[in-house]
PDB file of N, CA and C in Angstrom:
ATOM      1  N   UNK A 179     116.022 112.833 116.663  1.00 52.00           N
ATOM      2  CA  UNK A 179     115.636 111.437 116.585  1.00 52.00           C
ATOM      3  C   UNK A 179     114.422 111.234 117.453  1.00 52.00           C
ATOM      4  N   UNK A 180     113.568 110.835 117.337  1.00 58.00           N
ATOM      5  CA  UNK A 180     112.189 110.058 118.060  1.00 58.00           C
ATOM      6  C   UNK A 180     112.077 111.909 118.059  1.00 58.00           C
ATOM      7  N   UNK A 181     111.519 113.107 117.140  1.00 60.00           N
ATOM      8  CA  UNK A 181     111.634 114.250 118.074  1.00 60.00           C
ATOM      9  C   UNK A 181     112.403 114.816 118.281  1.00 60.00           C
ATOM     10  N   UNK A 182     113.868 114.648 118.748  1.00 62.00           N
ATOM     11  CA  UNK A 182     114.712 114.972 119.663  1.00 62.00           C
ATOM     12  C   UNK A 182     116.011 115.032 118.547  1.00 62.00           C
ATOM     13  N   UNK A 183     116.245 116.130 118.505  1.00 63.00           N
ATOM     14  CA  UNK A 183     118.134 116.271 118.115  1.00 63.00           C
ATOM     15  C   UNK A 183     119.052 115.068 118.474  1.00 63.00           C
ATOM     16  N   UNK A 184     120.050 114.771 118.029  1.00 64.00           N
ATOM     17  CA  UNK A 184     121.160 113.908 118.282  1.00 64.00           C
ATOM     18  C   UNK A 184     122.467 114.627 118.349  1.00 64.00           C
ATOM     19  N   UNK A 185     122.673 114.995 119.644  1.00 61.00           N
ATOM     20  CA  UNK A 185     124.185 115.665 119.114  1.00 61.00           C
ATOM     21  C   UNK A 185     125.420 115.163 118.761  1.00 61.00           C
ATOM     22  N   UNK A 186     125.989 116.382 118.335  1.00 62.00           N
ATOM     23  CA  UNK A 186     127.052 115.560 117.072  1.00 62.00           C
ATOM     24  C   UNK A 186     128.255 115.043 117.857  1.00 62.00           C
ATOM     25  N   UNK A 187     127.999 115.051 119.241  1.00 61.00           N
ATOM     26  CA  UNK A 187     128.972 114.925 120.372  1.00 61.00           C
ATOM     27  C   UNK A 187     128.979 113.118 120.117  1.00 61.00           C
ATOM     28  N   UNK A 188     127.817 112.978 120.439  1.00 64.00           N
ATOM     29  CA  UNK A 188     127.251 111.486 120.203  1.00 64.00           C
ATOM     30  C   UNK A 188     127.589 110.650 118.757  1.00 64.00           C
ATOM     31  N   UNK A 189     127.039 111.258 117.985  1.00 69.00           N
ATOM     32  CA  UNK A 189     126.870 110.762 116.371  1.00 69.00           C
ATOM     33  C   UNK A 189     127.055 111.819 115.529  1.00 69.00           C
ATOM     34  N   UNK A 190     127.858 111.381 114.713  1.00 68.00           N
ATOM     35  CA  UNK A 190     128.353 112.531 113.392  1.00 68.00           C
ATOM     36  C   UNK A 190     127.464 112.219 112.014  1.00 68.00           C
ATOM     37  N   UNK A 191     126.983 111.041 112.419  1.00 70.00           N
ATOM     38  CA  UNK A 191     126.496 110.334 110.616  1.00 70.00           C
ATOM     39  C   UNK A 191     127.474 110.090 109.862  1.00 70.00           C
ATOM     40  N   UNK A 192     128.877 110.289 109.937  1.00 78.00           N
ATOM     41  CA  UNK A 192     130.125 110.374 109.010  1.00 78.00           C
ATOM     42  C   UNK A 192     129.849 108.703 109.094  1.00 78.00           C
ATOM     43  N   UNK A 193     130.317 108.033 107.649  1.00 80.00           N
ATOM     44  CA  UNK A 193     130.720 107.022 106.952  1.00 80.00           C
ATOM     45  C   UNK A 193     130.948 106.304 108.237  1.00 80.00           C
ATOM     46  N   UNK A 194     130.345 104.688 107.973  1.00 76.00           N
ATOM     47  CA  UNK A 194     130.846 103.829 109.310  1.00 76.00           C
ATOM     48  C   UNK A 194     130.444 103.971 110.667  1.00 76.00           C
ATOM     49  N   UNK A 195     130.001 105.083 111.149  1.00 79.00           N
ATOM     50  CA  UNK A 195     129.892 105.297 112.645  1.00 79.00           C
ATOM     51  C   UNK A 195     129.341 105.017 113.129  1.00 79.00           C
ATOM     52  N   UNK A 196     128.886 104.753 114.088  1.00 80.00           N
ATOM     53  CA  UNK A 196     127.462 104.153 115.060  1.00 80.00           C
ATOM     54  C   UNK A 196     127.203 104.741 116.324  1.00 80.00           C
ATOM     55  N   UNK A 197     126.383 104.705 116.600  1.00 77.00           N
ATOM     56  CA  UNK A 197     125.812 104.557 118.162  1.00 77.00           C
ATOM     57  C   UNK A 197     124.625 104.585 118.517  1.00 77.00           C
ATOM     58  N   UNK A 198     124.866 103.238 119.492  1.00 80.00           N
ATOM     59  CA  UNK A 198     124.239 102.303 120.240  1.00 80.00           C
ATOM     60  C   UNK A 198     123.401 102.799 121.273  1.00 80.00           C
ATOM     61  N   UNK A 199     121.930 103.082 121.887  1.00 79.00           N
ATOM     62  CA  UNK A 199     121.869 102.993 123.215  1.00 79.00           C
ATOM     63  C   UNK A 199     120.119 102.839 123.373  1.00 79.00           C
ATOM     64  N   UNK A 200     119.729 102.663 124.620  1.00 78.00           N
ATOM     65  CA  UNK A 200     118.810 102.060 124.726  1.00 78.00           C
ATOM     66  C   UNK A 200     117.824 103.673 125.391  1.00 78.00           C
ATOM     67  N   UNK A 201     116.591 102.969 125.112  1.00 79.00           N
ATOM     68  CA  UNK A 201     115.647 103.669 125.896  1.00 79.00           C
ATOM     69  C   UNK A 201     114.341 102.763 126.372  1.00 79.00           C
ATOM     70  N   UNK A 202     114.196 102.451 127.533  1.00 80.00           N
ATOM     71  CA  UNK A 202     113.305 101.401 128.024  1.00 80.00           C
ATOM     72  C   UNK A 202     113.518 100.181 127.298  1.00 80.00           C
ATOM     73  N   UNK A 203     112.999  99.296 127.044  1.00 79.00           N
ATOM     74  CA  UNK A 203     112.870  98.060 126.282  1.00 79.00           C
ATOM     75  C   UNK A 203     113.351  98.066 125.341  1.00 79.00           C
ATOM     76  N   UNK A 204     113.535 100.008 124.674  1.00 79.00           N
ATOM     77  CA  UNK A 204     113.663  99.403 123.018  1.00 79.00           C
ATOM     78  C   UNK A 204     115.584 100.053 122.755  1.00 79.00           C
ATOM     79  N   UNK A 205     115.961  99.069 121.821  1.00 79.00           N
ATOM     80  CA  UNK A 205     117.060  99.696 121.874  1.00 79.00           C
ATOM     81  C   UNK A 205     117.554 100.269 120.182  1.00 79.00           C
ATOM     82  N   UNK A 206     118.249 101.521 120.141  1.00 80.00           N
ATOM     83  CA  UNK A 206     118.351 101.888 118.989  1.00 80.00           C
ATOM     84  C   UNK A 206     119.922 102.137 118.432  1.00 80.00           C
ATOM     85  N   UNK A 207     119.917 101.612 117.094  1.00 81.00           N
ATOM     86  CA  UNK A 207     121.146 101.776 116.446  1.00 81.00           C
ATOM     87  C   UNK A 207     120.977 103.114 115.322  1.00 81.00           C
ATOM     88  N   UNK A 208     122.085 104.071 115.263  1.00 81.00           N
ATOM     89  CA  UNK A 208     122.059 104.988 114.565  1.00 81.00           C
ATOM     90  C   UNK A 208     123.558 104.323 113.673  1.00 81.00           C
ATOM     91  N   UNK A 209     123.445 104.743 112.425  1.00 82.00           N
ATOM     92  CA  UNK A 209     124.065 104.470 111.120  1.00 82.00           C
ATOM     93  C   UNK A 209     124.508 105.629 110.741  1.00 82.00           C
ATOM     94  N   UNK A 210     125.677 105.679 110.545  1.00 80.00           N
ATOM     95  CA  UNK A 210     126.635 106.524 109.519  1.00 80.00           C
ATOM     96  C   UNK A 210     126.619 106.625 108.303  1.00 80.00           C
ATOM     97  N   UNK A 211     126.289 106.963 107.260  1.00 81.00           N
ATOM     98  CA  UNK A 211     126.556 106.394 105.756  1.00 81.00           C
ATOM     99  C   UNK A 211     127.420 107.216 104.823  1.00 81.00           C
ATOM    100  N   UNK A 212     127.725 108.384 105.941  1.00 79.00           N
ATOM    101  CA  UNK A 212     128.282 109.737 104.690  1.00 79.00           C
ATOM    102  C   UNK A 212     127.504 109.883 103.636  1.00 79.00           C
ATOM    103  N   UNK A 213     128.267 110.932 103.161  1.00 80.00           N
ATOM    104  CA  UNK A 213     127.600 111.876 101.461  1.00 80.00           C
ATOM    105  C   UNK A 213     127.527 110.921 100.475  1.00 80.00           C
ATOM    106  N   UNK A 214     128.555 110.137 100.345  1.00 80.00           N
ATOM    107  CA  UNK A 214     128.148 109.484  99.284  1.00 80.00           C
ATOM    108  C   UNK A 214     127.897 107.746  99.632  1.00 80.00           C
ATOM    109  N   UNK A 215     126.510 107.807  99.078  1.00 81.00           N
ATOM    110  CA  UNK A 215     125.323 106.792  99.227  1.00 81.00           C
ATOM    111  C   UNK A 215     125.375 105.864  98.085  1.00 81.00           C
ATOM    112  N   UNK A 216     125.795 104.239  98.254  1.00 88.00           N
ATOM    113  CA  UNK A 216     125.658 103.743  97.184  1.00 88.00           C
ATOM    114  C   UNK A 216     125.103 102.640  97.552  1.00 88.00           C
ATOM    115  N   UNK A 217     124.488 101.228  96.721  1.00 91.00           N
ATOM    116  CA  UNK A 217     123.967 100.114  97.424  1.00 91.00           C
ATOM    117  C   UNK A 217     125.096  99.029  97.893  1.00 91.00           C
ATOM    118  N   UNK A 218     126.515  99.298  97.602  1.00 92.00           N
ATOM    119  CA  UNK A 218     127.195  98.580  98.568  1.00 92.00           C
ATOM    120  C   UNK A 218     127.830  98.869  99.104  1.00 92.00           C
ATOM    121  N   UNK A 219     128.183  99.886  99.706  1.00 90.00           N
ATOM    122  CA  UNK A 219     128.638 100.677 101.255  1.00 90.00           C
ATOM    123  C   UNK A 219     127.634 100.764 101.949  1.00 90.00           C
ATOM    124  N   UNK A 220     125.301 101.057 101.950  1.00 88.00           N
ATOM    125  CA  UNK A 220     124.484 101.023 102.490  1.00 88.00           C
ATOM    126  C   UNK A 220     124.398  99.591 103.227  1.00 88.00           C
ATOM    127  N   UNK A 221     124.289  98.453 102.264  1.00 93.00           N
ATOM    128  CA  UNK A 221     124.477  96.941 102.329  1.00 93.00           C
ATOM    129  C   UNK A 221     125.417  96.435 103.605  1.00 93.00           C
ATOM    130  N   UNK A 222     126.699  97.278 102.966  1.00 91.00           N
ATOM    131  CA  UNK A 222     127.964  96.696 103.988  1.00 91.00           C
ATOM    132  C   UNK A 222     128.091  97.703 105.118  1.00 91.00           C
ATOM    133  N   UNK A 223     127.025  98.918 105.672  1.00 88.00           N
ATOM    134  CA  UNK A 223     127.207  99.049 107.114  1.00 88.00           C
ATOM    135  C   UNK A 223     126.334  98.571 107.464  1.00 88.00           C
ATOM    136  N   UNK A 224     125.126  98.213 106.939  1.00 88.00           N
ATOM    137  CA  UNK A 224     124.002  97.519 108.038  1.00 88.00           C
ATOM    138  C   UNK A 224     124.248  95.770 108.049  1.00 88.00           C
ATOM    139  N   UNK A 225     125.547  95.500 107.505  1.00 91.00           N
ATOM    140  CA  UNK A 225     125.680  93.941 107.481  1.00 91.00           C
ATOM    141  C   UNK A 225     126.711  93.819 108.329  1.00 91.00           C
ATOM    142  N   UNK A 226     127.500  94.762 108.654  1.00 89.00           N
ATOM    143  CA  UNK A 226     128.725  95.008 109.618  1.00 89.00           C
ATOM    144  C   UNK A 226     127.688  95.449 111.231  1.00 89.00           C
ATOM    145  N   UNK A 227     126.285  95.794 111.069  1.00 87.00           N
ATOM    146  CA  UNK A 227     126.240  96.393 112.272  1.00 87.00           C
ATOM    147  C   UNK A 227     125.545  95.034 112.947  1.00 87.00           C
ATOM    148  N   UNK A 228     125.033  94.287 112.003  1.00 88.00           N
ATOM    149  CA  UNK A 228     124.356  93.096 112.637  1.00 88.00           C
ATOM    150  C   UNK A 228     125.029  92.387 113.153  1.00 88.00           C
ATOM    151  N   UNK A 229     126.163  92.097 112.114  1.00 88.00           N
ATOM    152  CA  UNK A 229     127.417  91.313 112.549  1.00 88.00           C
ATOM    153  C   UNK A 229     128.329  91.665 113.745  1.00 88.00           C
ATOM    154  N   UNK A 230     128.143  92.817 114.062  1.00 84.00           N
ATOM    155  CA  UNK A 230     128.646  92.898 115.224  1.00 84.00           C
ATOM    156  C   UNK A 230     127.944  92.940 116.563  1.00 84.00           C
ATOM    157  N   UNK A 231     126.707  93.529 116.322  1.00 82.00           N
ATOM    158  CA  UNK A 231     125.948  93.518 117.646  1.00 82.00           C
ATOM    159  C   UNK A 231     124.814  92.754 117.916  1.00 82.00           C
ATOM    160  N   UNK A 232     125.035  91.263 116.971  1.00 79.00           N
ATOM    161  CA  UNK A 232     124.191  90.480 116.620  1.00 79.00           C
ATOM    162  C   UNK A 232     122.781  90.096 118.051  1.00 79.00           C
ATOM    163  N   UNK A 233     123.989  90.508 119.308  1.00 79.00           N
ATOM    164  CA  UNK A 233     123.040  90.540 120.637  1.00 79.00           C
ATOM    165  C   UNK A 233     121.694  91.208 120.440  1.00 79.00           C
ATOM    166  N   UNK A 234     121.752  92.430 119.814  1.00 75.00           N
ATOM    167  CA  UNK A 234     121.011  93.322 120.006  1.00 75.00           C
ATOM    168  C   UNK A 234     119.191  93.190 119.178  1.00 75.00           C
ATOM    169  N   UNK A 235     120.215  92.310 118.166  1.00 72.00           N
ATOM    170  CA  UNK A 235     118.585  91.568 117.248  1.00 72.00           C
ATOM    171  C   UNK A 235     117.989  90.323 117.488  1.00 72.00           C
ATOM    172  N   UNK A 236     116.883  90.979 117.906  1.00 69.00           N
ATOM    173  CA  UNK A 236     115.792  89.534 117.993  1.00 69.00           C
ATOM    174  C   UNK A 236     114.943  89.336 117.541  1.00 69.00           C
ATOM    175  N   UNK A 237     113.923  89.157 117.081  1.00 67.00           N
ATOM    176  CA  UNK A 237     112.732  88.585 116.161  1.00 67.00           C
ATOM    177  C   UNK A 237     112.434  90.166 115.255  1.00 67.00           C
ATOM    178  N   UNK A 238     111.985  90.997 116.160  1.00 73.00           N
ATOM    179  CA  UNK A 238     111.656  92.812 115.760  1.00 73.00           C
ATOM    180  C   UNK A 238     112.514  93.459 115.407  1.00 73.00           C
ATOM    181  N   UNK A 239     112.476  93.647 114.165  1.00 77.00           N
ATOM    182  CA  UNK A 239     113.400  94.831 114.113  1.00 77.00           C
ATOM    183  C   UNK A 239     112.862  96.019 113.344  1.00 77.00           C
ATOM    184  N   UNK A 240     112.953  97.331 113.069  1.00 77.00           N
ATOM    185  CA  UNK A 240     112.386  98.261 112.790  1.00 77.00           C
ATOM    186  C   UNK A 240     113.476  99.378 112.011  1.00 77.00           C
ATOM    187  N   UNK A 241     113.289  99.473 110.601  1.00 80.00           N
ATOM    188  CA  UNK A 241     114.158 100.470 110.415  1.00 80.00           C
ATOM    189  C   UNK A 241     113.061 101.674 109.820  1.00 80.00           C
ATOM    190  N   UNK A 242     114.257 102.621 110.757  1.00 76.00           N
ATOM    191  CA  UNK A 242     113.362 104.073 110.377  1.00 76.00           C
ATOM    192  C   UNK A 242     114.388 104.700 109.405  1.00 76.00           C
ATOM    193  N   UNK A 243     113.825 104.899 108.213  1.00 75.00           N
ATOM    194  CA  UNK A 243     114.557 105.731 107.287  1.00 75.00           C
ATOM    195  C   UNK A 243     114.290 106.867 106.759  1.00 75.00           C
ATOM    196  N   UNK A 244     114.003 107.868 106.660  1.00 67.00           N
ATOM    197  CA  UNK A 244     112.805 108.687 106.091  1.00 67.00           C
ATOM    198  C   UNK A 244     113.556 109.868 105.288  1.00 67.00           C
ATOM    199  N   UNK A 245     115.179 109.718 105.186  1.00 71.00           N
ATOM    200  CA  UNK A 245     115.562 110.155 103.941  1.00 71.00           C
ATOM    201  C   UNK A 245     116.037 109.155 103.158  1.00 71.00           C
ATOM    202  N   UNK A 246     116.061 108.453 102.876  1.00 69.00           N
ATOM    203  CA  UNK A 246     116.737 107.281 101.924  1.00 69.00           C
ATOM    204  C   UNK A 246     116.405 107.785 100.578  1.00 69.00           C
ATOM    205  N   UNK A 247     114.640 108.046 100.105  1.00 72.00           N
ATOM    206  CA  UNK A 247     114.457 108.373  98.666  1.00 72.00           C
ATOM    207  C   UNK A 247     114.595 107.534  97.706  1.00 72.00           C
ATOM    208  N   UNK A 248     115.455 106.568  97.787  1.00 80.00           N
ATOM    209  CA  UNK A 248     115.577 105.682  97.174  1.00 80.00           C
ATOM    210  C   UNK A 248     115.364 104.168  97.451  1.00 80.00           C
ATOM    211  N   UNK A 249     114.603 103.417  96.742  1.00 86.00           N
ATOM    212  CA  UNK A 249     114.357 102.213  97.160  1.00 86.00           C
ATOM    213  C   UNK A 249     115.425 101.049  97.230  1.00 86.00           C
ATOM    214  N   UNK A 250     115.807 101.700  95.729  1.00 89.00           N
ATOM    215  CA  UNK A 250     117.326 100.712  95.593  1.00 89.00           C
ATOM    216  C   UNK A 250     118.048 100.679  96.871  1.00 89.00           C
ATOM    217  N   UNK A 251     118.205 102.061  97.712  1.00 87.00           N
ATOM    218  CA  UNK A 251     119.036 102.077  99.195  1.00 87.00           C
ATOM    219  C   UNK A 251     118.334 101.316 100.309  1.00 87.00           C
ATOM    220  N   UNK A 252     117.158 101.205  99.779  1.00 89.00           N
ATOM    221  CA  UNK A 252     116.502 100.670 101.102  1.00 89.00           C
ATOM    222  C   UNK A 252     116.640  99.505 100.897  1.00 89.00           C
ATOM    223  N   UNK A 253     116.297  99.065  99.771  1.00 92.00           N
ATOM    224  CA  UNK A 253     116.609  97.628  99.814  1.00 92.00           C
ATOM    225  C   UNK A 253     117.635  96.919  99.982  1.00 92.00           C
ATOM    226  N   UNK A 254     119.295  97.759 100.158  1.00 91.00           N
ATOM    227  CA  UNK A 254     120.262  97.196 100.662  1.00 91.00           C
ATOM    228  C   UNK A 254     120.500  97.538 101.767  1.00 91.00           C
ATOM    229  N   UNK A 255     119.681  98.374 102.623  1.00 89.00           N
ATOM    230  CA  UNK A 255     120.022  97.923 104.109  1.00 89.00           C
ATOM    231  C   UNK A 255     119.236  97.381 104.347  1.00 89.00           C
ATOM    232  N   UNK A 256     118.123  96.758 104.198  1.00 90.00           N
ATOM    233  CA  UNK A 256     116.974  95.371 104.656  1.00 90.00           C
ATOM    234  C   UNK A 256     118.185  93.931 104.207  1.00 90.00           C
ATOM    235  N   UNK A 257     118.920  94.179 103.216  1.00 93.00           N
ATOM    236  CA  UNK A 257     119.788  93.177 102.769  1.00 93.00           C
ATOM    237  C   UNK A 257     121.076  93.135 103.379  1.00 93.00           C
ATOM    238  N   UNK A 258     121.303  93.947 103.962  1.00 92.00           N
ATOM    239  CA  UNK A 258     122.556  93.912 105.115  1.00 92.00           C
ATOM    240  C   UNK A 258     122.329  93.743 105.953  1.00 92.00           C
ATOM    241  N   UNK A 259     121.108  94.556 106.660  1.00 89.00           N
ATOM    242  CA  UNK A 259     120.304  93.522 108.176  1.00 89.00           C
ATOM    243  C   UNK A 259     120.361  92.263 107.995  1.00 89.00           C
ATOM    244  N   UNK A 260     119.889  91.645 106.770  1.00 88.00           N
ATOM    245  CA  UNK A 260     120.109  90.027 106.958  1.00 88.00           C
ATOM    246  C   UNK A 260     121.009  89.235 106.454  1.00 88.00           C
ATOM    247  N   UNK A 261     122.131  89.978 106.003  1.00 91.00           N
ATOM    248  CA  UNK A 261     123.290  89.033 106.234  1.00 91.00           C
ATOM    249  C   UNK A 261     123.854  89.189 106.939  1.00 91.00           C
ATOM    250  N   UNK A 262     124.116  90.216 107.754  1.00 89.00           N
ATOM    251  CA  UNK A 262     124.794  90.333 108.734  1.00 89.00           C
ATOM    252  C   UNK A 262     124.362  89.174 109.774  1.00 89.00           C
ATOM    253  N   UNK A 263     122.873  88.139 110.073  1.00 84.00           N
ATOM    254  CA  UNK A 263     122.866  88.012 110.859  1.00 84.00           C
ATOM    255  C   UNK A 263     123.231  86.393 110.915  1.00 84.00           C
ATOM    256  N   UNK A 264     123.655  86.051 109.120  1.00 82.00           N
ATOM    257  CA  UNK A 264     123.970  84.571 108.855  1.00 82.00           C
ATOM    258  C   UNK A 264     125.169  84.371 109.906  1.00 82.00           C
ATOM    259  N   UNK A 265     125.001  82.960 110.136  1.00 74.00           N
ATOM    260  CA  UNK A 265     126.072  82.290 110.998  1.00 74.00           C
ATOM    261  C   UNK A 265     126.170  81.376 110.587  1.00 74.00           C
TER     262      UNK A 265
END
């Protein structure tokens, strides 16, 4: 990540998982999605992650994706970032 390995001690990527942590100012969320990738399990973890750590978003947000391949996927986690953050 940024460069740098993520060990699997930390993050598995398995379905659902997360983790949270900061580095200077910026703080980063890692996403789980498992093997199988669809637009509403993509949708419903990045709408579950807003929804829960709604602290963590403020005006900037930045998603780095660079296997997705698919737009259809991308476009449902830009669409789960923002429902997650309705109130």
């Amino acid at each position: 990540f940024g460069g740098r390995p993520v060990p699997k001690v930390l993050f598995s990527a398995k379905k659902d998982s997360q983790h949270i942590f900061s580095e200077g100012e910026i703080t980063f969320a890692l996403i789980g999605l498992g093997k199988e990738r669809n637009y509403k399990s993509i949708q419903t973890s990045f709408r579950r992650l807003t929804a829960k750590q709604a602290d963590l978003f403020g005006q900037k947000v930045l998603l780095y994706a660079p296997d997705f391949g698919d737009y259809d996927l991308l476009e449902a986690a830009l669409t789960g970032l923002i429902l997650g953050t309705y109130r």
